[in-house]
């Protein structure tokens, strides 16, 4: 048993480094500002840059005060000065703040995901680090009493084998930051609808290939020795999560029934699985993007402030673990 494994977002927020600076694209939204205010209250965030397109500077300062934020701690970019200039400009300004060293964490606020990702991926001005960008979700599931990592839940539509390698690597990075798995070795389940290799099922054969590649050390963060993550698959969801289900079906592995990480075959299944645990199981959530030059908070505009706060804390934790730029 790993006593260092984080089992709740309360622990994630407590473990997150203090005093990070954040750049928010589309900060002109009460839920976004509330989340940033909570992060400031907990000491995770000390200031940064708030990029807006729907408010004037005076209106923005009033919104900050109403959210409990000290305007002097944040630079305000009211690019539209109340003229609803659109989402593009605040996205590019927030990315520029990170690229120029003014912020440690990038956050998507009340803007379209497509505009946000265009700014992140821009070849000339973006912050892509040469790795595949994928959205990794973390969920505190009440029925399990622990955290579960899922990927990809928001970016890569139908990943090929090379993209699955990147997705798995990003998910393992997050799981290790959370100290999941025995002795810090996360258990990774490659999900499918069945537990046997069947090339007729989309994504099924690739799941088996990823497991073999992980055993050969071809997946960053994986391998049999040291602190490498342990992979198995294809596994159906019940056998990945439930020891009783796995035992009843005679599936014996280090991962079956105890998976810390769930890698889905495509975006449809990942997005639906993630929303199912939130809306049907009452799970708390966080969402980050891996593969960029800094931690990126990516949540839905409809997500509660608590989800956004959890995501900020997770991003801060990832930045500290990767040795990425820290606050001065």
CSV table of C-alpha atoms in Angstrom, one decimal:
chain,number,residue,atom,x,y,z
A,1,UNK,CA,0.0,0.0,0.0
A,2,UNK,CA,1.3,3.5,-0.9
A,3,UNK,CA,0.7,5.8,2.0
A,4,UNK,CA,1.9,8.8,0.0
A,5,UNK,CA,-0.8,8.4,-2.7
A,6,UNK,CA,-3.3,11.3,-2.8
A,7,UNK,CA,-6.9,10.1,-2.5
A,8,UNK,CA,-8.7,13.4,-2.5
A,9,UNK,CA,-8.5,16.9,-4.0
A,10,UNK,CA,-8.2,18.3,-0.5
A,11,UNK,CA,-4.8,16.5,-0.4
A,12,UNK,CA,-4.0,17.8,-3.9
A,13,UNK,CA,-4.6,21.4,-2.9
A,14,UNK,CA,-2.6,21.0,0.3
A,15,UNK,CA,0.4,19.5,-1.6
A,16,UNK,CA,0.3,22.1,-4.4
A,17,UNK,CA,3.2,24.6,-4.3
A,18,UNK,CA,2.4,28.1,-3.1
A,19,UNK,CA,2.6,31.4,-4.8
A,20,UNK,CA,2.1,30.5,-8.5
A,21,UNK,CA,1.3,33.2,-11.0
A,22,UNK,CA,-1.6,32.4,-13.4
A,23,UNK,CA,-2.6,33.7,-16.8
A,24,UNK,CA,-6.3,33.4,-17.5
A,25,UNK,CA,-7.8,33.6,-21.0
A,26,UNK,CA,-11.4,34.8,-20.6
A,27,UNK,CA,-11.3,35.8,-17.0
A,28,UNK,CA,-14.5,37.9,-17.4
A,29,UNK,CA,-16.7,35.3,-15.8
A,30,UNK,CA,-17.8,35.1,-12.1
A,31,UNK,CA,-17.1,31.4,-11.8
A,32,UNK,CA,-13.6,31.8,-13.2
A,33,UNK,CA,-12.8,34.7,-10.9
A,34,UNK,CA,-14.3,32.8,-7.9
A,35,UNK,CA,-12.0,29.9,-8.6
A,36,UNK,CA,-8.9,32.2,-8.9
A,37,UNK,CA,-10.0,33.9,-5.6
A,38,UNK,CA,-10.2,30.5,-3.9
A,39,UNK,CA,-6.7,29.6,-5.2
A,40,UNK,CA,-5.4,32.9,-3.9
A,41,UNK,CA,-7.1,32.3,-0.5
A,42,UNK,CA,-5.4,28.9,-0.3
A,43,UNK,CA,-2.0,30.4,-1.2
A,44,UNK,CA,-1.7,28.4,-4.5
A,45,UNK,CA,-1.9,31.6,-6.6
A,46,UNK,CA,-0.3,34.9,-5.7
A,47,UNK,CA,-1.2,36.9,-8.8
A,48,UNK,CA,-0.8,37.0,-12.6
A,49,UNK,CA,-2.6,38.3,-15.7
A,50,UNK,CA,-6.3,38.3,-16.4
A,51,UNK,CA,-7.2,38.6,-20.1
A,52,UNK,CA,-10.8,39.7,-20.8
A,53,UNK,CA,-12.8,40.7,-23.9
A,54,UNK,CA,-16.2,41.6,-22.6
A,55,UNK,CA,-15.5,44.1,-19.8
A,56,UNK,CA,-14.0,47.5,-19.6
A,57,UNK,CA,-11.0,47.9,-17.2
A,58,UNK,CA,-13.2,49.7,-14.6
A,59,UNK,CA,-15.8,46.9,-14.8
A,60,UNK,CA,-13.1,44.3,-14.5
A,61,UNK,CA,-11.7,45.9,-11.4
A,62,UNK,CA,-15.1,45.9,-9.9
A,63,UNK,CA,-15.6,42.2,-10.7
A,64,UNK,CA,-12.3,41.4,-9.1
A,65,UNK,CA,-13.3,43.2,-5.9
A,66,UNK,CA,-16.6,41.4,-5.8
A,67,UNK,CA,-14.8,38.1,-6.2
A,68,UNK,CA,-12.6,39.0,-3.2
A,69,UNK,CA,-9.4,39.6,-5.3
A,70,UNK,CA,-7.0,42.4,-4.9
A,71,UNK,CA,-6.8,44.2,-8.3
A,72,UNK,CA,-3.2,45.2,-7.6
A,73,UNK,CA,-2.1,41.6,-7.6
A,74,UNK,CA,-3.2,41.0,-11.2
A,75,UNK,CA,-2.5,42.7,-14.5
A,76,UNK,CA,-5.8,43.2,-16.3
A,77,UNK,CA,-6.0,43.1,-20.1
A,78,UNK,CA,-9.4,44.3,-21.0
A,79,UNK,CA,-8.8,43.9,-24.7
A,80,UNK,CA,-12.3,44.7,-25.9
A,81,UNK,CA,-12.9,47.5,-23.4
A,82,UNK,CA,-16.5,46.4,-23.2
A,83,UNK,CA,-17.0,45.9,-27.0
A,84,UNK,CA,-17.2,42.0,-26.9
A,85,UNK,CA,-14.0,41.7,-29.0
A,86,UNK,CA,-14.3,37.9,-29.2
A,87,UNK,CA,-12.2,35.1,-27.7
A,88,UNK,CA,-9.1,35.1,-29.9
A,89,UNK,CA,-7.3,38.1,-28.5
A,90,UNK,CA,-7.5,37.2,-24.8
A,91,UNK,CA,-6.3,33.6,-25.6
A,92,UNK,CA,-3.2,34.9,-27.4
A,93,UNK,CA,-2.5,37.4,-24.7
A,94,UNK,CA,-2.7,34.8,-21.9
A,95,UNK,CA,-0.4,32.5,-23.9
A,96,UNK,CA,2.1,35.3,-24.4
A,97,UNK,CA,2.1,36.0,-20.7
A,98,UNK,CA,3.3,32.4,-20.0
A,99,UNK,CA,5.7,32.4,-22.9
A,100,UNK,CA,7.3,35.6,-21.7
A,101,UNK,CA,7.7,34.3,-18.1
A,102,UNK,CA,5.0,36.4,-16.5
A,103,UNK,CA,3.0,33.4,-15.4
A,104,UNK,CA,3.6,29.7,-14.4
A,105,UNK,CA,0.2,28.4,-15.2
A,106,UNK,CA,-2.1,29.0,-18.2
A,107,UNK,CA,-5.9,28.7,-17.7
A,108,UNK,CA,-8.8,28.5,-20.1
A,109,UNK,CA,-11.6,30.7,-18.7
A,110,UNK,CA,-14.8,31.7,-20.4
A,111,UNK,CA,-13.6,31.2,-24.0
A,112,UNK,CA,-14.2,28.7,-26.7
A,113,UNK,CA,-11.8,25.7,-26.5
A,114,UNK,CA,-11.0,25.9,-30.2
A,115,UNK,CA,-9.8,29.5,-29.9
A,116,UNK,CA,-7.8,28.6,-26.7
A,117,UNK,CA,-6.1,25.7,-28.3
A,118,UNK,CA,-5.3,27.7,-31.5
A,119,UNK,CA,-3.3,30.1,-29.3
A,120,UNK,CA,-1.6,27.3,-27.4
A,121,UNK,CA,-0.6,25.4,-30.6
A,122,UNK,CA,0.3,28.4,-32.8
A,123,UNK,CA,3.7,27.6,-34.4
A,124,UNK,CA,5.1,31.0,-33.9
A,125,UNK,CA,3.7,32.2,-30.6
A,126,UNK,CA,2.3,29.1,-28.9
A,127,UNK,CA,3.7,27.0,-26.0
A,128,UNK,CA,3.7,23.5,-27.5
A,129,UNK,CA,6.8,21.7,-26.3
A,130,UNK,CA,7.0,19.2,-29.1
A,131,UNK,CA,4.9,16.6,-27.3
A,132,UNK,CA,1.4,15.5,-28.0
A,133,UNK,CA,-1.1,17.7,-26.2
A,134,UNK,CA,-3.9,15.8,-24.5
A,135,UNK,CA,-6.5,16.5,-21.8
A,136,UNK,CA,-6.0,14.4,-18.7
A,137,UNK,CA,-8.9,14.3,-16.2
A,138,UNK,CA,-8.7,13.4,-12.6
A,139,UNK,CA,-11.8,12.3,-10.7
A,140,UNK,CA,-12.4,11.8,-7.0
A,141,UNK,CA,-15.0,9.0,-7.2
A,142,UNK,CA,-17.0,8.6,-3.9
A,143,UNK,CA,-17.7,4.9,-4.5
A,144,UNK,CA,-14.0,4.2,-4.9
A,145,UNK,CA,-12.7,6.5,-2.2
A,146,UNK,CA,-9.7,7.5,-4.3
A,147,UNK,CA,-8.6,9.4,-7.3
A,148,UNK,CA,-8.7,8.0,-10.8
A,149,UNK,CA,-6.9,9.5,-13.9
A,150,UNK,CA,-8.5,9.3,-17.4
A,151,UNK,CA,-7.2,10.3,-20.8
A,152,UNK,CA,-7.8,11.6,-23.4
A,153,UNK,CA,-11.1,13.2,-22.4
A,154,UNK,CA,-11.0,16.3,-24.5
A,155,UNK,CA,-8.6,16.8,-27.4
A,156,UNK,CA,-7.5,13.8,-29.6
A,157,UNK,CA,-10.5,12.5,-31.4
A,158,UNK,CA,-9.4,9.0,-32.6
A,159,UNK,CA,-5.8,8.4,-31.6
A,160,UNK,CA,-3.5,6.3,-33.6
A,161,UNK,CA,-0.7,4.2,-32.0
A,162,UNK,CA,1.8,7.1,-31.8
A,163,UNK,CA,-0.8,9.4,-30.3
A,164,UNK,CA,-1.8,6.7,-27.7
A,165,UNK,CA,1.9,6.6,-26.6
A,166,UNK,CA,1.7,10.4,-26.0
A,167,UNK,CA,-1.6,10.1,-24.2
A,168,UNK,CA,-0.4,7.3,-22.0
A,169,UNK,CA,2.8,9.3,-21.2
A,170,UNK,CA,0.8,12.4,-20.2
A,171,UNK,CA,-1.6,10.4,-18.0
A,172,UNK,CA,1.3,8.6,-16.3
A,173,UNK,CA,2.9,12.0,-15.7
A,174,UNK,CA,-0.2,13.2,-13.8
A,175,UNK,CA,-0.6,9.9,-11.9
A,176,UNK,CA,3.0,10.1,-10.7
A,177,UNK,CA,2.5,13.7,-9.6
A,178,UNK,CA,-0.3,12.3,-7.4
A,179,UNK,CA,1.9,9.5,-6.2
A,180,UNK,CA,-0.6,6.9,-7.3
A,181,UNK,CA,0.2,3.2,-7.3
A,182,UNK,CA,2.3,1.0,-5.1
A,183,UNK,CA,5.7,2.6,-4.5
A,184,UNK,CA,4.7,5.3,-6.9
A,185,UNK,CA,4.2,2.9,-9.8
A,186,UNK,CA,0.7,3.8,-11.3
A,187,UNK,CA,-1.4,1.0,-12.7
A,188,UNK,CA,-2.6,1.8,-16.2
A,189,UNK,CA,-5.6,0.1,-17.8
A,190,UNK,CA,-5.9,0.3,-21.6
A,191,UNK,CA,-9.7,0.2,-22.0
A,192,UNK,CA,-11.8,-1.7,-24.5
A,193,UNK,CA,-15.2,-3.3,-24.5
A,194,UNK,CA,-13.6,-6.8,-24.0
A,195,UNK,CA,-10.6,-8.2,-22.3
A,196,UNK,CA,-9.3,-10.2,-25.2
A,197,UNK,CA,-7.4,-9.0,-28.3
A,198,UNK,CA,-9.9,-8.5,-31.2
A,199,UNK,CA,-8.7,-6.4,-34.1
A,200,UNK,CA,-12.3,-6.0,-35.3
A,201,UNK,CA,-13.0,-3.6,-32.4
A,202,UNK,CA,-11.6,-0.1,-32.9
A,203,UNK,CA,-8.7,0.6,-30.6
A,204,UNK,CA,-8.6,-2.9,-29.1
A,205,UNK,CA,-5.4,-4.1,-30.9
A,206,UNK,CA,-3.6,-0.8,-30.2
A,207,UNK,CA,-4.4,-1.3,-26.5
A,208,UNK,CA,-2.5,-4.6,-26.5
A,209,UNK,CA,0.4,-3.0,-28.5
A,210,UNK,CA,0.7,-0.2,-25.9
A,211,UNK,CA,1.0,-2.8,-23.1
A,212,UNK,CA,3.8,-4.6,-24.9
A,213,UNK,CA,5.5,-1.3,-25.7
A,214,UNK,CA,5.3,-0.3,-22.0
A,215,UNK,CA,6.9,-3.6,-21.0
A,216,UNK,CA,9.8,-2.8,-23.4
A,217,UNK,CA,10.2,0.7,-22.0
A,218,UNK,CA,8.9,2.4,-25.1
A,219,UNK,CA,6.3,4.5,-23.1
A,220,UNK,CA,7.8,7.4,-21.2
A,221,UNK,CA,7.3,6.8,-17.5
A,222,UNK,CA,6.6,3.0,-17.9
A,223,UNK,CA,8.6,-0.1,-17.5
A,224,UNK,CA,9.0,-3.1,-15.2
A,225,UNK,CA,11.9,-1.8,-13.1
A,226,UNK,CA,12.2,1.1,-10.7
A,227,UNK,CA,9.3,3.6,-10.7
A,228,UNK,CA,7.8,2.7,-14.1
A,229,UNK,CA,4.1,2.5,-14.5
A,230,UNK,CA,2.5,-0.9,-14.9
A,231,UNK,CA,0.2,-1.4,-18.0
A,232,UNK,CA,-2.4,-4.0,-18.8
A,233,UNK,CA,-5.0,-4.3,-21.5
A,234,UNK,CA,-7.2,-4.5,-23.3
A,235,UNK,CA,-9.4,-4.5,-20.2
A,236,UNK,CA,-13.1,-3.8,-19.9
A,237,UNK,CA,-14.0,-1.0,-17.5
A,238,UNK,CA,-15.5,-3.3,-14.8
A,239,UNK,CA,-12.4,-5.5,-14.8
A,240,UNK,CA,-10.1,-2.5,-14.6
A,241,UNK,CA,-11.9,-1.0,-11.6
A,242,UNK,CA,-13.5,-3.8,-9.7
A,243,UNK,CA,-11.5,-6.6,-8.0
A,244,UNK,CA,-14.6,-8.7,-7.7
A,245,UNK,CA,-15.4,-8.5,-11.4
A,246,UNK,CA,-11.8,-9.3,-12.3
A,247,UNK,CA,-11.7,-12.3,-10.0
A,248,UNK,CA,-15.0,-13.6,-11.1
A,249,UNK,CA,-13.8,-13.6,-14.7
A,250,UNK,CA,-10.5,-15.1,-13.8
A,251,UNK,CA,-8.4,-12.1,-14.8
A,252,UNK,CA,-5.2,-12.0,-12.8
A,253,UNK,CA,-2.8,-9.1,-13.3
A,254,UNK,CA,-1.2,-6.3,-11.3
A,255,UNK,CA,-3.6,-3.8,-12.8
A,256,UNK,CA,-7.0,-5.6,-13.1
A,257,UNK,CA,-9.4,-4.3,-10.4
A,258,UNK,CA,-7.0,-1.7,-9.1
A,259,UNK,CA,-6.3,0.6,-12.1
A,260,UNK,CA,-5.2,4.2,-11.2
A,261,UNK,CA,-5.2,5.3,-14.8
A,262,UNK,CA,-7.8,4.6,-17.5
A,263,UNK,CA,-6.7,5.2,-21.1
A,264,UNK,CA,-9.7,5.3,-23.5
A,265,UNK,CA,-9.7,4.3,-27.2
A,266,UNK,CA,-11.2,7.5,-28.5
A,267,UNK,CA,-12.6,10.9,-27.5
A,268,UNK,CA,-16.3,9.9,-27.6
A,269,UNK,CA,-15.7,7.2,-25.0
A,270,UNK,CA,-13.4,9.3,-22.9
A,271,UNK,CA,-15.7,12.4,-22.8
A,272,UNK,CA,-18.8,10.3,-22.0
A,273,UNK,CA,-16.9,8.3,-19.3
A,274,UNK,CA,-15.7,11.5,-17.7
A,275,UNK,CA,-19.1,13.1,-17.6
A,276,UNK,CA,-20.7,9.9,-16.4
A,277,UNK,CA,-18.6,9.8,-13.2
A,278,UNK,CA,-19.3,13.5,-12.6
A,279,UNK,CA,-23.0,13.7,-13.3
A,280,UNK,CA,-24.1,10.1,-12.4
A,281,UNK,CA,-21.6,9.2,-9.7
A,282,UNK,CA,-21.1,12.6,-8.0
A,283,UNK,CA,-17.4,12.7,-8.6
A,284,UNK,CA,-15.3,15.8,-8.1
A,285,UNK,CA,-13.0,16.6,-11.0
A,286,UNK,CA,-10.0,18.4,-12.4
A,287,UNK,CA,-8.7,18.8,-15.9
A,288,UNK,CA,-5.3,19.7,-17.3
A,289,UNK,CA,-3.5,19.6,-20.6
A,290,UNK,CA,-0.1,17.8,-20.8
A,291,UNK,CA,2.5,18.3,-23.5
A,292,UNK,CA,2.8,22.1,-23.4
A,293,UNK,CA,5.8,24.0,-22.0
A,294,UNK,CA,3.8,24.8,-18.8
A,295,UNK,CA,0.8,23.3,-17.0
A,296,UNK,CA,-2.5,24.2,-18.7
A,297,UNK,CA,-5.8,24.3,-16.9
A,298,UNK,CA,-8.6,23.2,-19.3
A,299,UNK,CA,-12.1,22.9,-18.0
A,300,UNK,CA,-15.6,23.3,-19.4
A,301,UNK,CA,-17.2,26.8,-19.1
A,302,UNK,CA,-20.0,25.1,-17.3
A,303,UNK,CA,-17.8,23.6,-14.6
A,304,UNK,CA,-18.2,24.7,-11.0
A,305,UNK,CA,-15.6,27.0,-9.4
A,306,UNK,CA,-14.5,24.0,-7.2
A,307,UNK,CA,-13.6,22.0,-10.4
A,308,UNK,CA,-11.6,25.0,-11.7
A,309,UNK,CA,-9.9,25.3,-8.3
A,310,UNK,CA,-9.0,21.6,-8.3
A,311,UNK,CA,-7.6,22.0,-11.8
A,312,UNK,CA,-5.4,25.0,-10.8
A,313,UNK,CA,-4.0,23.0,-7.8
A,314,UNK,CA,-3.3,20.0,-10.1
A,315,UNK,CA,-1.5,22.3,-12.6
A,316,UNK,CA,0.6,23.8,-9.9
A,317,UNK,CA,1.5,20.4,-8.6
A,318,UNK,CA,2.5,19.3,-12.2
A,319,UNK,CA,4.6,22.3,-12.7
A,320,UNK,CA,6.6,21.7,-9.5
A,321,UNK,CA,7.1,18.0,-10.4
A,322,UNK,CA,8.3,18.7,-13.9
A,323,UNK,CA,10.8,21.4,-12.9
A,324,UNK,CA,8.9,23.9,-15.1
A,325,UNK,CA,9.3,27.6,-14.4
A,326,UNK,CA,8.3,28.6,-10.9
A,327,UNK,CA,7.3,31.8,-9.3
A,328,UNK,CA,10.1,34.0,-8.3
